[in-house]
JSON list of C-alpha atoms and ligand atoms in Angstrom, two decimals:
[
{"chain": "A", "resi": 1, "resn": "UNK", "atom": "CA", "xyz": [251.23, 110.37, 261.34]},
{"chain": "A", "resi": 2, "resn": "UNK", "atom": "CA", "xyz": [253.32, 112.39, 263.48]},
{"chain": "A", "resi": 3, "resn": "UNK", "atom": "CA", "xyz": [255.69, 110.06, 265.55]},
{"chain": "A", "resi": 4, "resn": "UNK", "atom": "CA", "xyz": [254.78, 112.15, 268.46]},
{"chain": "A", "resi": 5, "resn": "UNK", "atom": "CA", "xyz": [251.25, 111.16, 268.02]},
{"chain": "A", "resi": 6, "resn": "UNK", "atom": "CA", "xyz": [250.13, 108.28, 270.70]},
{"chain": "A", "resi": 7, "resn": "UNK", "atom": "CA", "xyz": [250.75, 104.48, 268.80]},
{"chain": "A", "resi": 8, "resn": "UNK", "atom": "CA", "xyz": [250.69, 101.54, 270.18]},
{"chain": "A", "resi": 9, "resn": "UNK", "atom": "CA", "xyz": [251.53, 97.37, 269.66]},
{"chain": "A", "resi": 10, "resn": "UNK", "atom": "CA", "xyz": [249.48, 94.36, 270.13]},
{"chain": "A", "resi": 11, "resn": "UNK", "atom": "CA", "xyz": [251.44, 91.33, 270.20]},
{"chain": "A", "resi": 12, "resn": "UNK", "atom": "CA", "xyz": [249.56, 87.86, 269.75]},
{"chain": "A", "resi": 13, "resn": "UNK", "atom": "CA", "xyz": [251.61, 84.96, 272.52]},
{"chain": "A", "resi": 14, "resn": "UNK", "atom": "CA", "xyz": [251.81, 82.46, 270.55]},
{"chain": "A", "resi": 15, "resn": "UNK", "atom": "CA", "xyz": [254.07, 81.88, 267.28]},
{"chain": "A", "resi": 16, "resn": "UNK", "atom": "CA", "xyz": [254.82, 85.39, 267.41]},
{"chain": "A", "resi": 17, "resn": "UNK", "atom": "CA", "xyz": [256.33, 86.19, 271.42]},
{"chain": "A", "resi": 18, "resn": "UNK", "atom": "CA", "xyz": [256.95, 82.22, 271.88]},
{"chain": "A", "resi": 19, "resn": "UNK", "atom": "CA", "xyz": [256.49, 79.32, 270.57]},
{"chain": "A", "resi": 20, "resn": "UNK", "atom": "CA", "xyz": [254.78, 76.62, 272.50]},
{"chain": "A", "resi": 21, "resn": "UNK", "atom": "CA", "xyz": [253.17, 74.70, 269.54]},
{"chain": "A", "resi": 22, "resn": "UNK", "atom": "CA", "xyz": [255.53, 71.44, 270.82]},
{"chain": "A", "resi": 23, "resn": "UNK", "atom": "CA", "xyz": [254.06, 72.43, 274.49]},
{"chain": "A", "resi": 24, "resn": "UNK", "atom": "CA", "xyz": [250.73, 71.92, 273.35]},
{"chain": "A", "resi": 25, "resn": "UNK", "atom": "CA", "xyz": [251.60, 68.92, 270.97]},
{"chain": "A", "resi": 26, "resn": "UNK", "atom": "CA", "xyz": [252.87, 66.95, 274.63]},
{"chain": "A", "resi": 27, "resn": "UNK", "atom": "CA", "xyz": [249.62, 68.02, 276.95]},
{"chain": "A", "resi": 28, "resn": "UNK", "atom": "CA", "xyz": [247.06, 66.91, 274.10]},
{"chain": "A", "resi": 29, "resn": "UNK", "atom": "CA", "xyz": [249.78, 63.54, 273.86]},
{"chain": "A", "resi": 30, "resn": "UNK", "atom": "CA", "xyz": [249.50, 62.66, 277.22]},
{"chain": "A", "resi": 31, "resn": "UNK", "atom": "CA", "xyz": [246.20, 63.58, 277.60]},
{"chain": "A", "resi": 32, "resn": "UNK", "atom": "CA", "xyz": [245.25, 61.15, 274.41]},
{"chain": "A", "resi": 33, "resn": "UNK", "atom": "CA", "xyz": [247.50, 58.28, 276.33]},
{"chain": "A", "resi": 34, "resn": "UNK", "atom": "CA", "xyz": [245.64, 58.61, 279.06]},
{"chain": "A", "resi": 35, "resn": "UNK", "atom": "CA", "xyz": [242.54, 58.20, 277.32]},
{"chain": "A", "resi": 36, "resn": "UNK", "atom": "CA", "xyz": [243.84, 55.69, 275.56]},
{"chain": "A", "resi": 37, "resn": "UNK", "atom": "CA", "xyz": [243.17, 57.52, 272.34]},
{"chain": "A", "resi": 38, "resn": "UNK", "atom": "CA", "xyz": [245.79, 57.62, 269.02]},
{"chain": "A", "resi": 39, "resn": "UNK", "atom": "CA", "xyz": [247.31, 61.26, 268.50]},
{"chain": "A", "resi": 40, "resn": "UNK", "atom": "CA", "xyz": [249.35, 61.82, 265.68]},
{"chain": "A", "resi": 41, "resn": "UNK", "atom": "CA", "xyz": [250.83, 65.06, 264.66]},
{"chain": "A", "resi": 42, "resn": "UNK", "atom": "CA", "xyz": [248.73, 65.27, 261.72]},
{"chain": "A", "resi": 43, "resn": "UNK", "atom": "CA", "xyz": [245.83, 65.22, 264.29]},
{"chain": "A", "resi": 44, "resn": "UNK", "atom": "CA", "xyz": [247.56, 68.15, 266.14]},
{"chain": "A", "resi": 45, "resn": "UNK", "atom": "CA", "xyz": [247.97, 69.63, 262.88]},
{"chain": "A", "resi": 46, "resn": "UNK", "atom": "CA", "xyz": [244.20, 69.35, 261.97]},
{"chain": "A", "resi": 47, "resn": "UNK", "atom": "CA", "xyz": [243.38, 71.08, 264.70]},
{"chain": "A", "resi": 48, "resn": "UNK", "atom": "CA", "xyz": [245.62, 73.68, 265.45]},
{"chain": "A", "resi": 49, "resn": "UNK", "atom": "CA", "xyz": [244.17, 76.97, 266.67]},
{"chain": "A", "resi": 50, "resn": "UNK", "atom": "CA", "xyz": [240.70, 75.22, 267.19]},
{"chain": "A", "resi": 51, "resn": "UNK", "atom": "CA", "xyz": [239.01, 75.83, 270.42]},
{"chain": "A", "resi": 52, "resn": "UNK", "atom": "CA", "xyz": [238.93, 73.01, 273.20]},
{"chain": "A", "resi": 53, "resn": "UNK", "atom": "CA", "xyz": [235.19, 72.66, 272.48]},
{"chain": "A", "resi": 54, "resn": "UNK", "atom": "CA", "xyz": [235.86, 71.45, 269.31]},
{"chain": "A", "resi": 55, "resn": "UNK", "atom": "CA", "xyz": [239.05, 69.47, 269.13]},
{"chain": "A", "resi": 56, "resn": "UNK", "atom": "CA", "xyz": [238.24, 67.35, 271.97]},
{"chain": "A", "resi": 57, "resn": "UNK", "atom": "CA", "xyz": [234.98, 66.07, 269.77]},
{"chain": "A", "resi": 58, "resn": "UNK", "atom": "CA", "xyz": [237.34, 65.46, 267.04]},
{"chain": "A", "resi": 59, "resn": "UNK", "atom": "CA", "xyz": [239.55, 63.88, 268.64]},
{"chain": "A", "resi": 60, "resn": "UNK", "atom": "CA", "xyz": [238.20, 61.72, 271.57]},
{"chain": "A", "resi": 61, "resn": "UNK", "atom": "CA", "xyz": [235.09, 61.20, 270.01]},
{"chain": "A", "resi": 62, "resn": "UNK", "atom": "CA", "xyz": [231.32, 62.68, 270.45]},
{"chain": "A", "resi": 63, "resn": "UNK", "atom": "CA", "xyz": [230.28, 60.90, 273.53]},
{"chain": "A", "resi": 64, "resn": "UNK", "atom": "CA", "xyz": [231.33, 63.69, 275.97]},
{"chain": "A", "resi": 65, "resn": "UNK", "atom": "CA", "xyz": [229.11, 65.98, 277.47]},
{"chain": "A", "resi": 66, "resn": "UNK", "atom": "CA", "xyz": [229.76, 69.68, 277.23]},
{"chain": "A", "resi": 67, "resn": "UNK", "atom": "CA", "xyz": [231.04, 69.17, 281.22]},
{"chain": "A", "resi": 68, "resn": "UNK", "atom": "CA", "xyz": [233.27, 66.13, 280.44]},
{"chain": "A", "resi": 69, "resn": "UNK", "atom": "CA", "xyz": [234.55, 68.37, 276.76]},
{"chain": "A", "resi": 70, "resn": "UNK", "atom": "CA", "xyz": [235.09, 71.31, 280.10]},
{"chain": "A", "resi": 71, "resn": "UNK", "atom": "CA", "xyz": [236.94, 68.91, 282.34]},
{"chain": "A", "resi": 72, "resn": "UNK", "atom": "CA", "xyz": [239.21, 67.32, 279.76]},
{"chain": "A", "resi": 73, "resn": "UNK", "atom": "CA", "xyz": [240.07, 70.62, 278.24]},
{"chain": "A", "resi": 74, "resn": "UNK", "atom": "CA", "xyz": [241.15, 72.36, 281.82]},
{"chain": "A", "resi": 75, "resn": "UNK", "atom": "CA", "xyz": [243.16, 69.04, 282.45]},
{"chain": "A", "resi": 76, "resn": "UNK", "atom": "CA", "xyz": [244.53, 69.50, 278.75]},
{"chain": "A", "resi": 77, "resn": "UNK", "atom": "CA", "xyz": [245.56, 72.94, 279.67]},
{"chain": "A", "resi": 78, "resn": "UNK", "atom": "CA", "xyz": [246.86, 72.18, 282.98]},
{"chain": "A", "resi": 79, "resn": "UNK", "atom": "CA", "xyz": [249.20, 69.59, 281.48]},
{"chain": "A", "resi": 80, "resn": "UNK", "atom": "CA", "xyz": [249.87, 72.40, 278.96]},
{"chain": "A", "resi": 81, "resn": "UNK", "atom": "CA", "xyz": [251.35, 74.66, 281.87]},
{"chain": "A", "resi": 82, "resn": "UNK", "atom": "CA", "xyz": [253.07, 71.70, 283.68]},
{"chain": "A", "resi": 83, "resn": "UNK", "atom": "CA", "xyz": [255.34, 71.74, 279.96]},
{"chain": "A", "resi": 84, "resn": "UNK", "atom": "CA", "xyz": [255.66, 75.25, 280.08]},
{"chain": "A", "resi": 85, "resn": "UNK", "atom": "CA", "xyz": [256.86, 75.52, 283.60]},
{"chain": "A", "resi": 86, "resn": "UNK", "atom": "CA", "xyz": [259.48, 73.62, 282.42]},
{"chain": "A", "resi": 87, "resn": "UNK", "atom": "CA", "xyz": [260.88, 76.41, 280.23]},
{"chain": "A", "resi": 88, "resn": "UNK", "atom": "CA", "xyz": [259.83, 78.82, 277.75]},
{"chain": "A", "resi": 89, "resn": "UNK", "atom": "CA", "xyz": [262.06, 81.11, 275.35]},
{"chain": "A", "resi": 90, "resn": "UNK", "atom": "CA", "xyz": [260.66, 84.58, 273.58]},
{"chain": "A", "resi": 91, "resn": "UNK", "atom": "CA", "xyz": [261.61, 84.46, 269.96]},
{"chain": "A", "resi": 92, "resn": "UNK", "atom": "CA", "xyz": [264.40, 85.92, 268.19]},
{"chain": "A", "resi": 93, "resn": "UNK", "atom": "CA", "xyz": [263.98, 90.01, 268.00]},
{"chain": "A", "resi": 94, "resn": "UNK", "atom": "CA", "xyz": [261.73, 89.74, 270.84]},
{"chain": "A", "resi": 95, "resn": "UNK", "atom": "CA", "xyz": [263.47, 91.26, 274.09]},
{"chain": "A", "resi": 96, "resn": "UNK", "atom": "CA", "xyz": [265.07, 94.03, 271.75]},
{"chain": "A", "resi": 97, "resn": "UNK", "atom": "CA", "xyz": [262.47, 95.13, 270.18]},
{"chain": "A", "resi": 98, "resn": "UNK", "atom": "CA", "xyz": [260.25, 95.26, 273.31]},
{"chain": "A", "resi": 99, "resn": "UNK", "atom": "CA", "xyz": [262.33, 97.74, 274.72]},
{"chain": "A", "resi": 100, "resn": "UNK", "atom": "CA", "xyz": [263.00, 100.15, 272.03]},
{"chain": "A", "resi": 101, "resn": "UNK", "atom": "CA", "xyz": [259.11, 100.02, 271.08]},
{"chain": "A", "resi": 102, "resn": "UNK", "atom": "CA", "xyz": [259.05, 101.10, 275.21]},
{"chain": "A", "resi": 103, "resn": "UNK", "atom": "CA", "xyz": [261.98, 103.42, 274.80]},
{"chain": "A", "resi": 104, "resn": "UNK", "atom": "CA", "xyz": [260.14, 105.18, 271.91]},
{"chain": "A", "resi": 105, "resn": "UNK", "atom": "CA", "xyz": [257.26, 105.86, 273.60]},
{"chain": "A", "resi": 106, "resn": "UNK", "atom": "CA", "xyz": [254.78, 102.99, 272.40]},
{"chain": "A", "resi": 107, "resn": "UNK", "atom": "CA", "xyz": [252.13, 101.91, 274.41]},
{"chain": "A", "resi": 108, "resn": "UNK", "atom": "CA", "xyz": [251.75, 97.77, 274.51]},
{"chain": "A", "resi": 109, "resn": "UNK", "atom": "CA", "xyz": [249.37, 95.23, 274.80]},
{"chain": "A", "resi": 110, "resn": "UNK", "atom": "CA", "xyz": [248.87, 91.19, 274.21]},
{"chain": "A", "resi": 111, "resn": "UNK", "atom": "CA", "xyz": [245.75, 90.22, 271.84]},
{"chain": "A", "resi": 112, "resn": "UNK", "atom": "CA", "xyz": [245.35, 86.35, 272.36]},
{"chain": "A", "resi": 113, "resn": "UNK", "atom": "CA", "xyz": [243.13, 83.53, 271.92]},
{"chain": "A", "resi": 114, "resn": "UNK", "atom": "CA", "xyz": [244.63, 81.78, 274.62]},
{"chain": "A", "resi": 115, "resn": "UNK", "atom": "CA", "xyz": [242.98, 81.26, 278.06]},
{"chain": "A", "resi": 116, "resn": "UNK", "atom": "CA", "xyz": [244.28, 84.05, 280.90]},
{"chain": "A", "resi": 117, "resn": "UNK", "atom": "CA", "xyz": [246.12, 81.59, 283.35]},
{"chain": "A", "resi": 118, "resn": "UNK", "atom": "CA", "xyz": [248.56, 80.42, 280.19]},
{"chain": "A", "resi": 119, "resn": "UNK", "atom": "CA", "xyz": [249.35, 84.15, 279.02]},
{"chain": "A", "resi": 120, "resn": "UNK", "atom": "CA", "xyz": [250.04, 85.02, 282.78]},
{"chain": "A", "resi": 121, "resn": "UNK", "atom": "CA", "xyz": [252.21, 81.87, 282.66]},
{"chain": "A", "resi": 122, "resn": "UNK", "atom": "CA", "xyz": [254.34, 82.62, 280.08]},
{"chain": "A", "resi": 123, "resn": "UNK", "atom": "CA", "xyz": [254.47, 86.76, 280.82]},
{"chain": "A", "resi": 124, "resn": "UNK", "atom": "CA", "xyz": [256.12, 85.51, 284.29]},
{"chain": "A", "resi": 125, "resn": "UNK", "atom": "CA", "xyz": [258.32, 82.45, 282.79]},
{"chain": "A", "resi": 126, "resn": "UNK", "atom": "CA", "xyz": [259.87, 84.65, 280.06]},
{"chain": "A", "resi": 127, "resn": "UNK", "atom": "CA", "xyz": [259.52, 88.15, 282.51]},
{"chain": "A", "resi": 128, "resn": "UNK", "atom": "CA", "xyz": [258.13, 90.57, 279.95]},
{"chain": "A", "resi": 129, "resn": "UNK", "atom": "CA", "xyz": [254.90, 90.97, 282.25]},
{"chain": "A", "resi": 130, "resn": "UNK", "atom": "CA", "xyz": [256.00, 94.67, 283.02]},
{"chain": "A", "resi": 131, "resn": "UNK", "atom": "CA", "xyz": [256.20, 95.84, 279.25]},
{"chain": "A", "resi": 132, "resn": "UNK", "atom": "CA", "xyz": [252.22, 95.21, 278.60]},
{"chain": "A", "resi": 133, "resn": "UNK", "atom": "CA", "xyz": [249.63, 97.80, 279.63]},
{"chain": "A", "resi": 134, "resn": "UNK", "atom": "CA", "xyz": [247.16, 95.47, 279.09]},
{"chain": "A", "resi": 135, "resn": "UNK", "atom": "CA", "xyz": [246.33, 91.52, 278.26]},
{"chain": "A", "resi": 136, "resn": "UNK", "atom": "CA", "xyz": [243.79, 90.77, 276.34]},
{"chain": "A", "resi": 137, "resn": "UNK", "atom": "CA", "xyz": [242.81, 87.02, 276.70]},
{"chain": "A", "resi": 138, "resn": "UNK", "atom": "CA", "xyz": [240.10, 84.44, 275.67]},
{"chain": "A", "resi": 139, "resn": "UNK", "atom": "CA", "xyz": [238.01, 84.88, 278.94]},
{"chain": "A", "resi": 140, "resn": "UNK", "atom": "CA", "xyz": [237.85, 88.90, 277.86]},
{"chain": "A", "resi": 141, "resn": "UNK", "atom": "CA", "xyz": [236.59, 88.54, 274.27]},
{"chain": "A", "resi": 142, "resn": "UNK", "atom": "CA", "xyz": [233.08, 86.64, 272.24]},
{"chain": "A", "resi": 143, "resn": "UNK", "atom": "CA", "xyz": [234.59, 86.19, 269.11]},
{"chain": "A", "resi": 144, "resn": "UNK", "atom": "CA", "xyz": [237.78, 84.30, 267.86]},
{"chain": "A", "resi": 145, "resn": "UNK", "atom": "CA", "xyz": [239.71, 85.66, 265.90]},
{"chain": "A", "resi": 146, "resn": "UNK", "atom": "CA", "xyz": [239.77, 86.77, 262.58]},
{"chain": "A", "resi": 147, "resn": "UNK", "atom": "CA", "xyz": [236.92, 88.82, 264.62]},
{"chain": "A", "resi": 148, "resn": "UNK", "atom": "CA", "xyz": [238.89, 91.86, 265.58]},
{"chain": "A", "resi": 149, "resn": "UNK", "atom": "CA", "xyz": [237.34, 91.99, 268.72]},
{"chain": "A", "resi": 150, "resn": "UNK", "atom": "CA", "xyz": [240.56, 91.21, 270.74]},
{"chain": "A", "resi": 151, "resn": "UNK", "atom": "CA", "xyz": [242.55, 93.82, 269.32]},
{"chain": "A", "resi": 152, "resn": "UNK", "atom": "CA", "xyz": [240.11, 96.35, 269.40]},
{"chain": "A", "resi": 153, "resn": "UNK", "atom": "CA", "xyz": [239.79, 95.46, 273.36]},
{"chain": "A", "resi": 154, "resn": "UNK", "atom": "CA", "xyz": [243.55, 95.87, 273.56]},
{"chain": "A", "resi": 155, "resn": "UNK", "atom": "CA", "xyz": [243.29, 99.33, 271.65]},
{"chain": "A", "resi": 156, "resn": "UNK", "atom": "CA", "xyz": [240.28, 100.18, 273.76]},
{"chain": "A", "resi": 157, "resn": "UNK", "atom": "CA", "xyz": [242.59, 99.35, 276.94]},
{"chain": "A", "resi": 158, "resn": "UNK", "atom": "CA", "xyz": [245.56, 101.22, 275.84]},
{"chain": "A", "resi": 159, "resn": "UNK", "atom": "CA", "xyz": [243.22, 104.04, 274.56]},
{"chain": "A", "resi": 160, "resn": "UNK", "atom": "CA", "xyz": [245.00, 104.52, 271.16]},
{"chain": "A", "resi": 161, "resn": "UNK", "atom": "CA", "xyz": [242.85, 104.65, 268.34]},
{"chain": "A", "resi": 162, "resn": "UNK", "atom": "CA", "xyz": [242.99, 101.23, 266.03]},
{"chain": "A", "resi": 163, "resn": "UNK", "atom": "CA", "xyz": [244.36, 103.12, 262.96]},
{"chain": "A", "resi": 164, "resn": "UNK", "atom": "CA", "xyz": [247.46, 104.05, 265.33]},
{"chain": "A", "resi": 165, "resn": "UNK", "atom": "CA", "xyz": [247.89, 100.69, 266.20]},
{"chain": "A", "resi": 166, "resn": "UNK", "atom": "CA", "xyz": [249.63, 98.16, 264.46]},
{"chain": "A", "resi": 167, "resn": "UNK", "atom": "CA", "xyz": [249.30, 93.57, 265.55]},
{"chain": "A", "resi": 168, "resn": "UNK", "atom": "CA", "xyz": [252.43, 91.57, 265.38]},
{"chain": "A", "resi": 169, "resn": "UNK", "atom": "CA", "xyz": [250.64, 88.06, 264.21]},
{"chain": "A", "resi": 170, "resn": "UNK", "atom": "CA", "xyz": [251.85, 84.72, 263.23]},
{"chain": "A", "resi": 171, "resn": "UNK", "atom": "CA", "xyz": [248.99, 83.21, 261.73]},
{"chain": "A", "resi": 172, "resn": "UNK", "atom": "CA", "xyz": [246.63, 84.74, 259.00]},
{"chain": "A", "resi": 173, "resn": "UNK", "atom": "CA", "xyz": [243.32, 84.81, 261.37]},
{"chain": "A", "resi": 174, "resn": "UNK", "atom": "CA", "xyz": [245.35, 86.98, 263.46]},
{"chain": "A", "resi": 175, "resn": "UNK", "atom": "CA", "xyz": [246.14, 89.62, 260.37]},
{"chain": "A", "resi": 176, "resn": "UNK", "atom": "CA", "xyz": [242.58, 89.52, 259.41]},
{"chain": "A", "resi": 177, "resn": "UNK", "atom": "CA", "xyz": [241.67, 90.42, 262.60]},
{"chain": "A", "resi": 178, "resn": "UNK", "atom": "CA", "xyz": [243.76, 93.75, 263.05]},
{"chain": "A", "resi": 179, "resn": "UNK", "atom": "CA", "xyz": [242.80, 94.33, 259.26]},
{"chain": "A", "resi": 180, "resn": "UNK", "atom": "CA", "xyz": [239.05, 94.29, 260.02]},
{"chain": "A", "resi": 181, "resn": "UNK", "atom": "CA", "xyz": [239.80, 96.47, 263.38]},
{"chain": "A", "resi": 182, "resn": "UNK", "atom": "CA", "xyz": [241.12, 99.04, 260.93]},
{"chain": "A", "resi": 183, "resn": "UNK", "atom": "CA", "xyz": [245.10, 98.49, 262.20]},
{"chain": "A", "resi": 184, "resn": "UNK", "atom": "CA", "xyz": [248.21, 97.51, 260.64]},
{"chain": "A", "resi": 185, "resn": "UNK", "atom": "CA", "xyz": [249.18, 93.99, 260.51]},
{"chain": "A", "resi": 186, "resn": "UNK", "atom": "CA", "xyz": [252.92, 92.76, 260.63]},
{"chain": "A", "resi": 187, "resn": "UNK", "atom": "CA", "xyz": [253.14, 89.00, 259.15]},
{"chain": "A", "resi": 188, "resn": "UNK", "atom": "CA", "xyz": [255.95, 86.57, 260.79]},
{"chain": "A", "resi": 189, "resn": "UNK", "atom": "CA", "xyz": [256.85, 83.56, 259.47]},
{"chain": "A", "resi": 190, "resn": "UNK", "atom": "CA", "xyz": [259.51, 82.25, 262.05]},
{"chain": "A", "resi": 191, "resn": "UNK", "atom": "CA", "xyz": [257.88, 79.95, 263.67]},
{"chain": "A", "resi": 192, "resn": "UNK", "atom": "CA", "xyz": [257.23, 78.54, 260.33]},
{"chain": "A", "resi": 193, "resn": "UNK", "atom": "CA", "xyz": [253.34, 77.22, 260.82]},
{"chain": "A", "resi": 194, "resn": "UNK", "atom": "CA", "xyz": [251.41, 79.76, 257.98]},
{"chain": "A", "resi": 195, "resn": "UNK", "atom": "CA", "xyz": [253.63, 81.28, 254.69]},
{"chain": "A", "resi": 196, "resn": "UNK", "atom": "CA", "xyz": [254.05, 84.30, 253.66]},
{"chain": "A", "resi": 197, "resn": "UNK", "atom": "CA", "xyz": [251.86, 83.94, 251.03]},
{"chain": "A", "resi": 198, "resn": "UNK", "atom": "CA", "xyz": [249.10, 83.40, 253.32]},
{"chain": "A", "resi": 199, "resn": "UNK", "atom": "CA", "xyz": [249.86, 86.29, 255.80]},
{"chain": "A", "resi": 200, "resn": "UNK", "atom": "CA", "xyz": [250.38, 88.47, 252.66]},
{"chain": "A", "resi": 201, "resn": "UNK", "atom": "CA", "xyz": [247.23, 87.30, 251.71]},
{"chain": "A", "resi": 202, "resn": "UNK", "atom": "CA", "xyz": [245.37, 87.53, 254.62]},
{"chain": "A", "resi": 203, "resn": "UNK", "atom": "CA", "xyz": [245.93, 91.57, 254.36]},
{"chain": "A", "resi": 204, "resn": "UNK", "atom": "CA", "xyz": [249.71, 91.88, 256.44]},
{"chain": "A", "resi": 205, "resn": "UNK", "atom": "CA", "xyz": [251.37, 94.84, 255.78]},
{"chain": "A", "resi": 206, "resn": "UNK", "atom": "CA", "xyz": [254.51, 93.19, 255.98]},
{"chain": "A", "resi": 207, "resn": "UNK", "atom": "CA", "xyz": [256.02, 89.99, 256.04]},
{"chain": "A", "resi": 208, "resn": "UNK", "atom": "CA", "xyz": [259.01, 89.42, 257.75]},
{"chain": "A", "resi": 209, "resn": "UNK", "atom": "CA", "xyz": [260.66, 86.04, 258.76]},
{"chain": "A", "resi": 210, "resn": "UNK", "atom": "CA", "xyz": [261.23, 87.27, 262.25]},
{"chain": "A", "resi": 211, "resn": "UNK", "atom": "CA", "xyz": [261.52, 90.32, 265.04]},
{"chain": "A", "resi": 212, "resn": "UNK", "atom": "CA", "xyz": [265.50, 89.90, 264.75]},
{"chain": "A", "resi": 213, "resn": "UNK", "atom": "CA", "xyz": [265.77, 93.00, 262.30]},
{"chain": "A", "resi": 214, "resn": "UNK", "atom": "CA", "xyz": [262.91, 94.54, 262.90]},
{"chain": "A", "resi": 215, "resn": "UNK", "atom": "CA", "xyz": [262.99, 98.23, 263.89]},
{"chain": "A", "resi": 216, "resn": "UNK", "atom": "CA", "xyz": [260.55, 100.87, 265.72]},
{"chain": "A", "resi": 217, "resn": "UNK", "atom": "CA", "xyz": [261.49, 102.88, 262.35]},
{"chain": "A", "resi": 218, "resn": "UNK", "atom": "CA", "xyz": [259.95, 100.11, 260.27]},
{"chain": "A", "resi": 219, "resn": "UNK", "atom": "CA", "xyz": [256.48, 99.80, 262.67]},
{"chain": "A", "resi": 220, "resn": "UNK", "atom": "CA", "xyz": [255.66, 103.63, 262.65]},
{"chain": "A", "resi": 221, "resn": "UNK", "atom": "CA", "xyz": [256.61, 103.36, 259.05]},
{"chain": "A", "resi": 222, "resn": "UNK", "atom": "CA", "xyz": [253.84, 100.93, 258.39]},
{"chain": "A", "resi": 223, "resn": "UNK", "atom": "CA", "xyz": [251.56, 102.56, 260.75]},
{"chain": "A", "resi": 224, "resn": "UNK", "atom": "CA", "xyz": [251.93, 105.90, 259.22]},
{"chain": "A", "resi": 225, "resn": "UNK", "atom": "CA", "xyz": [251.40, 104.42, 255.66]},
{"chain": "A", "resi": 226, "resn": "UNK", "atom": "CA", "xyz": [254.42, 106.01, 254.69]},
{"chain": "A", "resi": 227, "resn": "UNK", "atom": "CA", "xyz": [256.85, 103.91, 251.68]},
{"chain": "A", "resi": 228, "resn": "UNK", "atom": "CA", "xyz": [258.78, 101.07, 253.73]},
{"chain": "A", "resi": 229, "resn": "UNK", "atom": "CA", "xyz": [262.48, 101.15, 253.89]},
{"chain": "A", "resi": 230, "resn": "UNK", "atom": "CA", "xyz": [263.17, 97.39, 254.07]},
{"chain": "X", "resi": 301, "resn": "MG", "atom": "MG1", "xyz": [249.81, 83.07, 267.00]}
]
């Protein structure tokens, strides 16, 4: 690929721009108190990255109808922004390499499973709104990922072809998803929830343990399919 050709990032929000795993572990806490439920972290471990629809079942129990399941899960969430209003922080790498991705000429976009009220949340709390052409978010897509249908949204919204695009992912559903969509996949491990065997695994053309070294060089690199210089 020429580097003059159009390219572009999609980022996935959480575990790879934040990390508000601890922000969810408090909502679904106090929500559980409140319910007067047990939640351990091995519960929130269980059921990390599940939908509302089906942790609240597992969880709470199968009595709920889908409206009650609705109701708890917006009050889950709301508690969820009440945290994060509190304070988020972007992960190391993150501010730097936003702008020299921007200063380079790449187009960006957010890919996320998360509903559109928390990724406006934490674009405004952390103030990297203005670097994303476009947000992808659960209201806007079917499938969950590891359907690529999120990225290829973002893609479709940036209007960059999906082999010129490459997903910075946290979790291996995420790096099956931009592998399927026919993009490159960077793995990161920082936040420490999936190895790198698993994002390896799961197709990544890289693995790195965070954004803190990584440069625009390396991404086009990758995207280009040219011999990394890590
Ligand atoms: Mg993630």
């Amino acid at each position: 690929m020429n580097q003059a050709d159009p390219w572009a990032v999609l980022w996935d929000v959480d575990g790879t721009l934040v990390d508000t795993a601890e922000l969810h572990f408090q909502a679904w806490l106090k929500l559980a108190n409140e319910l007067g439920k047990p939640f351990t972290r091995a519960d929130f471990a269980g059921t990390f990255g599940w939908r509302n629809p089906e942790i609240i079942p597992k969880l709470f129990g199968t009595h709920y109808s889908e409206a009650e399941i609705a109701d708890l899960g917006d009050y889950k969430e709301n508690l969820y922004r009440a945290e994060a209003e509190k304070g988020v922080s972007l992960l190391p790498g993150v501010v730097a390499l936003l702008h020299a991705i921007a200063a380079a000429g790449g187009k960006q976009a957010i890919g996320s499973s998360a509903p559109r009220r928390n990724i406006e949340l934490i674009l405004t709390m952390t103030n990297t709104g203005a670097h994303f052409a476009a947000v992808v978010a659960l209201e806007d897509t079917r499938r969950g990922k590891p359907d690529p249908e999120v990225f290829l949204r973002g893609a479709e919204a940036l209007d960059i072809d999906p082999n010129r695009c490459i997903v910075l992912e946290d979790a291996p559903v995420g790096v099956q998803a931009a592998k399927t969509g026919g993009m490159k996949a960077v793995g990161i491990t920082f936040v420490g929830h999936h190895s790198a065997e698993k994002l390896r695994g799961a197709g990544a053309d890289l693995v790195v343990n965070s954004l803190e070294h990584m440069t625009v060089r390396q991404l086009i690199d990758v995207i280009s399919d040219e011999p990394r210089t890590m």
